[in-house]
Amino acid sequence: MKVLVSACLLGLDCRYCGTGKYIHELKSLSKEHQFIPVCPEQLGGLPTPRNPVELREGRAVEQDGTDRTEQFSKGAAESLKLAEYFECKTAILKANSPSCGYGQIYDGTFNGKLKAGKGLTSELLHKKGIKIFTEESLDEFIAYAKRIG
Ligand code: SF4
């Protein structure tokens, strides 16, 4: 199966803080599935490292209110292009991120609290019918991949 994957989960140092978030279990899954790495925030033109961003009322903002929605939206659109080019119908994205989070994201207060929601890239991919998992739901991904063959 072709799977769009948040690049930080594969160990690329593309997070806002300049590190990755390597998930060891993905290494074995990459033997069975074709992973297409993507970092929406870099694709949107933001530097690494960069200031943290959270979503407030649908806008992507830094703690001081600097608006990064344009870059986040561009990153989402570029990620969708890659998903479509490689015909990915499934994605494994980084939990809680304002771009990649799915189900829960940081709540916009920069206090480490979560709220229900999706990141801007996850939202767009979801709207386009791409099935999304996170590194916290890999068991569900494995069961899903077995089910659809
Ligand atoms: S935008 Fe997504 S892929 Fe890039 S660092 Fe953030 S969570 Fe990882």
mmCIF file with all atom_site columns, C-alpha atoms and ligand atoms in Angstrom:
data_model
loop_
_atom_site.group_PDB
_atom_site.id
_atom_site.type_symbol
_atom_site.label_atom_id
_atom_site.label_alt_id
_atom_site.label_comp_id
_atom_site.label_asym_id
_atom_site.label_entity_id
_atom_site.label_seq_id
_atom_site.pdbx_PDB_ins_code
_atom_site.Cartn_x
_atom_site.Cartn_y
_atom_site.Cartn_z
_atom_site.occupancy
_atom_site.B_iso_or_equiv
_atom_site.pdbx_formal_charge
_atom_site.auth_seq_id
_atom_site.auth_comp_id
_atom_site.auth_asym_id
_atom_site.auth_atom_id
_atom_site.pdbx_PDB_model_num
ATOM   1   C  CA  . MET A 1 1   ? 0.000   0.000  0.000  1.00 0.00 ? 1   MET A CA  1
ATOM   2   C  CA  . LYS A 1 2   ? 1.220   3.519  -0.768 1.00 0.00 ? 2   LYS A CA  1
ATOM   3   C  CA  . VAL A 1 3   ? 1.104   5.602  2.387  1.00 0.00 ? 3   VAL A CA  1
ATOM   4   C  CA  . LEU A 1 4   ? 1.787   9.308  2.886  1.00 0.00 ? 4   LEU A CA  1
ATOM   5   C  CA  . VAL A 1 5   ? 3.780   9.617  6.137  1.00 0.00 ? 5   VAL A CA  1
ATOM   6   C  CA  . SER A 1 6   ? 4.756   12.623 8.241  1.00 0.00 ? 6   SER A CA  1
ATOM   7   C  CA  . ALA A 1 7   ? 8.485   12.908 7.619  1.00 0.00 ? 7   ALA A CA  1
ATOM   8   C  CA  . CYS A 1 8   ? 9.276   13.581 11.291 1.00 0.00 ? 8   CYS A CA  1
ATOM   9   C  CA  . LEU A 1 9   ? 7.924   10.125 12.178 1.00 0.00 ? 9   LEU A CA  1
ATOM   10  C  CA  . LEU A 1 10  ? 10.591  8.607  9.921  1.00 0.00 ? 10  LEU A CA  1
ATOM   11  C  CA  . GLY A 1 11  ? 13.304  10.486 11.818 1.00 0.00 ? 11  GLY A CA  1
ATOM   12  C  CA  . LEU A 1 12  ? 13.733  13.543 9.598  1.00 0.00 ? 12  LEU A CA  1
ATOM   13  C  CA  . ASP A 1 13  ? 14.629  16.559 11.711 1.00 0.00 ? 13  ASP A CA  1
ATOM   14  C  CA  . CYS A 1 14  ? 11.826  18.712 10.337 1.00 0.00 ? 14  CYS A CA  1
ATOM   15  C  CA  . ARG A 1 15  ? 9.847   19.592 13.477 1.00 0.00 ? 15  ARG A CA  1
ATOM   16  C  CA  . TYR A 1 16  ? 9.513   23.203 14.621 1.00 0.00 ? 16  TYR A CA  1
ATOM   17  C  CA  . CYS A 1 17  ? 12.197  22.544 17.254 1.00 0.00 ? 17  CYS A CA  1
ATOM   18  C  CA  . GLY A 1 18  ? 14.620  21.094 14.690 1.00 0.00 ? 18  GLY A CA  1
ATOM   19  C  CA  . THR A 1 19  ? 14.265  17.449 15.723 1.00 0.00 ? 19  THR A CA  1
ATOM   20  C  CA  . GLY A 1 20  ? 12.411  14.420 14.410 1.00 0.00 ? 20  GLY A CA  1
ATOM   21  C  CA  . LYS A 1 21  ? 10.082  12.046 16.232 1.00 0.00 ? 21  LYS A CA  1
ATOM   22  C  CA  . TYR A 1 22  ? 11.323  8.681  15.016 1.00 0.00 ? 22  TYR A CA  1
ATOM   23  C  CA  . ILE A 1 23  ? 8.839   5.857  15.457 1.00 0.00 ? 23  ILE A CA  1
ATOM   24  C  CA  . HIS A 1 24  ? 10.683  2.560  15.368 1.00 0.00 ? 24  HIS A CA  1
ATOM   25  C  CA  . GLU A 1 25  ? 7.622   0.502  14.453 1.00 0.00 ? 25  GLU A CA  1
ATOM   26  C  CA  . LEU A 1 26  ? 7.345   2.318  11.127 1.00 0.00 ? 26  LEU A CA  1
ATOM   27  C  CA  . LYS A 1 27  ? 10.651  0.796  10.013 1.00 0.00 ? 27  LYS A CA  1
ATOM   28  C  CA  . SER A 1 28  ? 9.183   -2.709 9.878  1.00 0.00 ? 28  SER A CA  1
ATOM   29  C  CA  . LEU A 1 29  ? 5.980   -1.421 8.294  1.00 0.00 ? 29  LEU A CA  1
ATOM   30  C  CA  . SER A 1 30  ? 8.047   0.264  5.566  1.00 0.00 ? 30  SER A CA  1
ATOM   31  C  CA  . LYS A 1 31  ? 9.075   -3.213 4.381  1.00 0.00 ? 31  LYS A CA  1
ATOM   32  C  CA  . GLU A 1 32  ? 5.461   -4.029 3.543  1.00 0.00 ? 32  GLU A CA  1
ATOM   33  C  CA  . HIS A 1 33  ? 4.266   -0.598 2.446  1.00 0.00 ? 33  HIS A CA  1
ATOM   34  C  CA  . GLN A 1 34  ? 5.611   2.161  0.240  1.00 0.00 ? 34  GLN A CA  1
ATOM   35  C  CA  . PHE A 1 35  ? 6.028   5.271  2.367  1.00 0.00 ? 35  PHE A CA  1
ATOM   36  C  CA  . ILE A 1 36  ? 5.977   8.745  0.824  1.00 0.00 ? 36  ILE A CA  1
ATOM   37  C  CA  . PRO A 1 37  ? 7.479   11.197 3.370  1.00 0.00 ? 37  PRO A CA  1
ATOM   38  C  CA  . VAL A 1 38  ? 6.008   14.658 3.578  1.00 0.00 ? 38  VAL A CA  1
ATOM   39  C  CA  . CYS A 1 39  ? 6.444   17.663 5.876  1.00 0.00 ? 39  CYS A CA  1
ATOM   40  C  CA  . PRO A 1 40  ? 3.645   20.140 5.152  1.00 0.00 ? 40  PRO A CA  1
ATOM   41  C  CA  . GLU A 1 41  ? 5.183   22.979 7.154  1.00 0.00 ? 41  GLU A CA  1
ATOM   42  C  CA  . GLN A 1 42  ? 8.455   22.795 5.230  1.00 0.00 ? 42  GLN A CA  1
ATOM   43  C  CA  . LEU A 1 43  ? 6.540   22.405 1.952  1.00 0.00 ? 43  LEU A CA  1
ATOM   44  C  CA  . GLY A 1 44  ? 4.653   25.563 2.888  1.00 0.00 ? 44  GLY A CA  1
ATOM   45  C  CA  . GLY A 1 45  ? 7.941   27.453 2.964  1.00 0.00 ? 45  GLY A CA  1
ATOM   46  C  CA  . LEU A 1 46  ? 8.560   27.673 6.705  1.00 0.00 ? 46  LEU A CA  1
ATOM   47  C  CA  . PRO A 1 47  ? 12.139  27.325 8.006  1.00 0.00 ? 47  PRO A CA  1
ATOM   48  C  CA  . THR A 1 48  ? 13.416  24.680 10.415 1.00 0.00 ? 48  THR A CA  1
ATOM   49  C  CA  . PRO A 1 49  ? 13.646  25.350 13.265 1.00 0.00 ? 49  PRO A CA  1
ATOM   50  C  CA  . ARG A 1 50  ? 10.650  27.691 13.425 1.00 0.00 ? 50  ARG A CA  1
ATOM   51  C  CA  . ASN A 1 51  ? 8.347   29.142 16.030 1.00 0.00 ? 51  ASN A CA  1
ATOM   52  C  CA  . PRO A 1 52  ? 5.624   26.796 17.268 1.00 0.00 ? 52  PRO A CA  1
ATOM   53  C  CA  . VAL A 1 53  ? 2.179   27.323 15.791 1.00 0.00 ? 53  VAL A CA  1
ATOM   54  C  CA  . GLU A 1 54  ? -1.244  26.266 17.021 1.00 0.00 ? 54  GLU A CA  1
ATOM   55  C  CA  . LEU A 1 55  ? -4.709  26.599 15.482 1.00 0.00 ? 55  LEU A CA  1
ATOM   56  C  CA  . ARG A 1 56  ? -7.070  29.294 16.772 1.00 0.00 ? 56  ARG A CA  1
ATOM   57  C  CA  . GLU A 1 57  ? -10.480 29.629 15.137 1.00 0.00 ? 57  GLU A CA  1
ATOM   58  C  CA  . GLY A 1 58  ? -9.171  27.974 12.000 1.00 0.00 ? 58  GLY A CA  1
ATOM   59  C  CA  . ARG A 1 59  ? -6.088  30.202 11.726 1.00 0.00 ? 59  ARG A CA  1
ATOM   60  C  CA  . ALA A 1 60  ? -2.513  28.955 12.192 1.00 0.00 ? 60  ALA A CA  1
ATOM   61  C  CA  . VAL A 1 61  ? -0.835  31.396 14.556 1.00 0.00 ? 61  VAL A CA  1
ATOM   62  C  CA  . GLU A 1 62  ? 2.343   31.729 16.567 1.00 0.00 ? 62  GLU A CA  1
ATOM   63  C  CA  . GLN A 1 63  ? 2.070   32.520 20.269 1.00 0.00 ? 63  GLN A CA  1
ATOM   64  C  CA  . ASP A 1 64  ? 2.409   36.280 19.614 1.00 0.00 ? 64  ASP A CA  1
ATOM   65  C  CA  . GLY A 1 65  ? -0.372  36.122 17.037 1.00 0.00 ? 65  GLY A CA  1
ATOM   66  C  CA  . THR A 1 66  ? 1.816   36.096 13.905 1.00 0.00 ? 66  THR A CA  1
ATOM   67  C  CA  . ASP A 1 67  ? -0.363  34.467 11.280 1.00 0.00 ? 67  ASP A CA  1
ATOM   68  C  CA  . ARG A 1 68  ? 1.103   31.489 9.370  1.00 0.00 ? 68  ARG A CA  1
ATOM   69  C  CA  . THR A 1 69  ? -2.135  30.292 7.822  1.00 0.00 ? 69  THR A CA  1
ATOM   70  C  CA  . GLU A 1 70  ? -0.896  31.018 4.304  1.00 0.00 ? 70  GLU A CA  1
ATOM   71  C  CA  . GLN A 1 71  ? 2.166   28.785 4.721  1.00 0.00 ? 71  GLN A CA  1
ATOM   72  C  CA  . PHE A 1 72  ? 0.147   26.068 6.452  1.00 0.00 ? 72  PHE A CA  1
ATOM   73  C  CA  . SER A 1 73  ? -2.466  26.119 3.691  1.00 0.00 ? 73  SER A CA  1
ATOM   74  C  CA  . LYS A 1 74  ? 0.213   25.964 1.002  1.00 0.00 ? 74  LYS A CA  1
ATOM   75  C  CA  . GLY A 1 75  ? 1.828   23.038 2.813  1.00 0.00 ? 75  GLY A CA  1
ATOM   76  C  CA  . ALA A 1 76  ? -1.509  21.242 2.943  1.00 0.00 ? 76  ALA A CA  1
ATOM   77  C  CA  . ALA A 1 77  ? -2.052  21.795 -0.792 1.00 0.00 ? 77  ALA A CA  1
ATOM   78  C  CA  . GLU A 1 78  ? 1.470   20.605 -1.662 1.00 0.00 ? 78  GLU A CA  1
ATOM   79  C  CA  . SER A 1 79  ? 1.014   17.515 0.515  1.00 0.00 ? 79  SER A CA  1
ATOM   80  C  CA  . LEU A 1 80  ? -2.214  16.742 -1.299 1.00 0.00 ? 80  LEU A CA  1
ATOM   81  C  CA  . LYS A 1 81  ? -0.379  17.039 -4.631 1.00 0.00 ? 81  LYS A CA  1
ATOM   82  C  CA  . LEU A 1 82  ? 2.107   14.402 -3.479 1.00 0.00 ? 82  LEU A CA  1
ATOM   83  C  CA  . ALA A 1 83  ? -0.683  12.143 -2.208 1.00 0.00 ? 83  ALA A CA  1
ATOM   84  C  CA  . GLU A 1 84  ? -2.433  12.418 -5.562 1.00 0.00 ? 84  GLU A CA  1
ATOM   85  C  CA  . TYR A 1 85  ? 0.746   11.972 -7.622 1.00 0.00 ? 85  TYR A CA  1
ATOM   86  C  CA  . PHE A 1 86  ? 1.680   8.806  -5.742 1.00 0.00 ? 86  PHE A CA  1
ATOM   87  C  CA  . GLU A 1 87  ? -1.957  7.664  -5.485 1.00 0.00 ? 87  GLU A CA  1
ATOM   88  C  CA  . CYS A 1 88  ? -1.884  7.415  -1.703 1.00 0.00 ? 88  CYS A CA  1
ATOM   89  C  CA  . LYS A 1 89  ? -5.300  6.600  -0.283 1.00 0.00 ? 89  LYS A CA  1
ATOM   90  C  CA  . THR A 1 90  ? -3.924  6.260  3.242  1.00 0.00 ? 90  THR A CA  1
ATOM   91  C  CA  . ALA A 1 91  ? -1.731  8.402  5.487  1.00 0.00 ? 91  ALA A CA  1
ATOM   92  C  CA  . ILE A 1 92  ? 0.067   8.029  8.812  1.00 0.00 ? 92  ILE A CA  1
ATOM   93  C  CA  . LEU A 1 93  ? 0.469   11.505 10.263 1.00 0.00 ? 93  LEU A CA  1
ATOM   94  C  CA  . LYS A 1 94  ? 1.941   12.977 13.429 1.00 0.00 ? 94  LYS A CA  1
ATOM   95  C  CA  . ALA A 1 95  ? -0.573  13.157 16.265 1.00 0.00 ? 95  ALA A CA  1
ATOM   96  C  CA  . ASN A 1 96  ? -1.610  16.509 17.756 1.00 0.00 ? 96  ASN A CA  1
ATOM   97  C  CA  . SER A 1 97  ? 0.221   18.714 15.201 1.00 0.00 ? 97  SER A CA  1
ATOM   98  C  CA  . PRO A 1 98  ? -1.520  21.823 13.798 1.00 0.00 ? 98  PRO A CA  1
ATOM   99  C  CA  . SER A 1 99  ? -0.696  20.470 10.316 1.00 0.00 ? 99  SER A CA  1
ATOM   100 C  CA  . CYS A 1 100 ? -0.696  16.700 10.706 1.00 0.00 ? 100 CYS A CA  1
ATOM   101 C  CA  . GLY A 1 101 ? -2.807  16.045 13.820 1.00 0.00 ? 101 GLY A CA  1
ATOM   102 C  CA  . TYR A 1 102 ? -5.945  13.965 13.432 1.00 0.00 ? 102 TYR A CA  1
ATOM   103 C  CA  . GLY A 1 103 ? -8.644  13.617 16.088 1.00 0.00 ? 103 GLY A CA  1
ATOM   104 C  CA  . GLN A 1 104 ? -6.867  15.859 18.567 1.00 0.00 ? 104 GLN A CA  1
ATOM   105 C  CA  . ILE A 1 105 ? -4.701  18.953 18.187 1.00 0.00 ? 105 ILE A CA  1
ATOM   106 C  CA  . TYR A 1 106 ? -3.194  21.508 20.559 1.00 0.00 ? 106 TYR A CA  1
ATOM   107 C  CA  . ASP A 1 107 ? -5.886  23.912 21.640 1.00 0.00 ? 107 ASP A CA  1
ATOM   108 C  CA  . GLY A 1 108 ? -4.361  27.276 20.661 1.00 0.00 ? 108 GLY A CA  1
ATOM   109 C  CA  . THR A 1 109 ? -3.330  28.336 24.181 1.00 0.00 ? 109 THR A CA  1
ATOM   110 C  CA  . PHE A 1 110 ? 0.275   27.064 23.920 1.00 0.00 ? 110 PHE A CA  1
ATOM   111 C  CA  . ASN A 1 111 ? -0.187  25.353 27.281 1.00 0.00 ? 111 ASN A CA  1
ATOM   112 C  CA  . GLY A 1 112 ? 0.189   21.795 26.000 1.00 0.00 ? 112 GLY A CA  1
ATOM   113 C  CA  . LYS A 1 113 ? -3.570  21.199 26.167 1.00 0.00 ? 113 LYS A CA  1
ATOM   114 C  CA  . LEU A 1 114 ? -5.419  19.275 23.479 1.00 0.00 ? 114 LEU A CA  1
ATOM   115 C  CA  . LYS A 1 115 ? -8.835  19.723 21.922 1.00 0.00 ? 115 LYS A CA  1
ATOM   116 C  CA  . ALA A 1 116 ? -10.804 17.739 19.363 1.00 0.00 ? 116 ALA A CA  1
ATOM   117 C  CA  . GLY A 1 117 ? -9.863  18.643 15.789 1.00 0.00 ? 117 GLY A CA  1
ATOM   118 C  CA  . LYS A 1 118 ? -7.613  18.116 12.807 1.00 0.00 ? 118 LYS A CA  1
ATOM   119 C  CA  . GLY A 1 119 ? -4.524  19.869 11.521 1.00 0.00 ? 119 GLY A CA  1
ATOM   120 C  CA  . LEU A 1 120 ? -4.882  21.839 8.290  1.00 0.00 ? 120 LEU A CA  1
ATOM   121 C  CA  . THR A 1 121 ? -3.200  19.165 6.160  1.00 0.00 ? 121 THR A CA  1
ATOM   122 C  CA  . SER A 1 122 ? -5.153  16.335 7.786  1.00 0.00 ? 122 SER A CA  1
ATOM   123 C  CA  . GLU A 1 123 ? -8.362  18.280 7.247  1.00 0.00 ? 123 GLU A CA  1
ATOM   124 C  CA  . LEU A 1 124 ? -7.668  18.668 3.531  1.00 0.00 ? 124 LEU A CA  1
ATOM   125 C  CA  . LEU A 1 125 ? -6.543  15.065 3.026  1.00 0.00 ? 125 LEU A CA  1
ATOM   126 C  CA  . HIS A 1 126 ? -9.577  13.826 4.957  1.00 0.00 ? 126 HIS A CA  1
ATOM   127 C  CA  . LYS A 1 127 ? -11.884 15.932 2.751  1.00 0.00 ? 127 LYS A CA  1
ATOM   128 C  CA  . LYS A 1 128 ? -10.292 14.312 -0.296 1.00 0.00 ? 128 LYS A CA  1
ATOM   129 C  CA  . GLY A 1 129 ? -11.107 10.859 1.038  1.00 0.00 ? 129 GLY A CA  1
ATOM   130 C  CA  . ILE A 1 130 ? -7.689  9.830  2.328  1.00 0.00 ? 130 ILE A CA  1
ATOM   131 C  CA  . LYS A 1 131 ? -7.869  7.495  5.328  1.00 0.00 ? 131 LYS A CA  1
ATOM   132 C  CA  . ILE A 1 132 ? -5.734  8.921  8.129  1.00 0.00 ? 132 ILE A CA  1
ATOM   133 C  CA  . PHE A 1 133 ? -3.979  7.244  11.042 1.00 0.00 ? 133 PHE A CA  1
ATOM   134 C  CA  . THR A 1 134 ? -1.407  8.616  13.466 1.00 0.00 ? 134 THR A CA  1
ATOM   135 C  CA  . GLU A 1 135 ? 1.577   7.079  15.226 1.00 0.00 ? 135 GLU A CA  1
ATOM   136 C  CA  . GLU A 1 136 ? -0.834  6.533  18.121 1.00 0.00 ? 136 GLU A CA  1
ATOM   137 C  CA  . SER A 1 137 ? -3.148  4.368  16.030 1.00 0.00 ? 137 SER A CA  1
ATOM   138 C  CA  . LEU A 1 138 ? -0.681  2.094  14.245 1.00 0.00 ? 138 LEU A CA  1
ATOM   139 C  CA  . ASP A 1 139 ? -2.552  -1.008 15.454 1.00 0.00 ? 139 ASP A CA  1
ATOM   140 C  CA  . GLU A 1 140 ? -5.609  0.319  13.656 1.00 0.00 ? 140 GLU A CA  1
ATOM   141 C  CA  . PHE A 1 141 ? -3.511  0.994  10.551 1.00 0.00 ? 141 PHE A CA  1
ATOM   142 C  CA  . ILE A 1 142 ? -2.177  -2.577 10.588 1.00 0.00 ? 142 ILE A CA  1
ATOM   143 C  CA  . ALA A 1 143 ? -5.673  -4.042 10.993 1.00 0.00 ? 143 ALA A CA  1
ATOM   144 C  CA  . TYR A 1 144 ? -6.973  -1.764 8.209  1.00 0.00 ? 144 TYR A CA  1
ATOM   145 C  CA  . ALA A 1 145 ? -4.138  -2.698 5.847  1.00 0.00 ? 145 ALA A CA  1
ATOM   146 C  CA  . LYS A 1 146 ? -4.815  -6.408 6.430  1.00 0.00 ? 146 LYS A CA  1
ATOM   147 C  CA  . ARG A 1 147 ? -8.521  -5.920 5.850  1.00 0.00 ? 147 ARG A CA  1
ATOM   148 C  CA  . ILE A 1 148 ? -8.215  -4.163 2.522  1.00 0.00 ? 148 ILE A CA  1
ATOM   149 C  CA  . GLY A 1 149 ? -5.273  -6.311 1.382  1.00 0.00 ? 149 GLY A CA  1
HETATM 150 S  S1  . SF4 B 2 .   ? 4.399   19.484 9.744  1.00 0.00 ? 1   SF4 B S1  1
HETATM 151 FE FE1 . SF4 B 2 .   ? 3.895   17.347 10.106 1.00 0.00 ? 1   SF4 B FE1 1
HETATM 152 S  S2  . SF4 B 2 .   ? 5.640   16.271 9.172  1.00 0.00 ? 1   SF4 B S2  1
HETATM 153 FE FE2 . SF4 B 2 .   ? 6.297   18.370 9.452  1.00 0.00 ? 1   SF4 B FE2 1
HETATM 154 S  S3  . SF4 B 2 .   ? 7.298   18.362 11.432 1.00 0.00 ? 1   SF4 B S3  1
HETATM 155 FE FE3 . SF4 B 2 .   ? 5.166   18.963 11.772 1.00 0.00 ? 1   SF4 B FE3 1
HETATM 156 S  S4  . SF4 B 2 .   ? 4.144   17.059 12.312 1.00 0.00 ? 1   SF4 B S4  1
HETATM 157 FE FE4 . SF4 B 2 .   ? 6.075   16.507 11.342 1.00 0.00 ? 1   SF4 B FE4 1
#
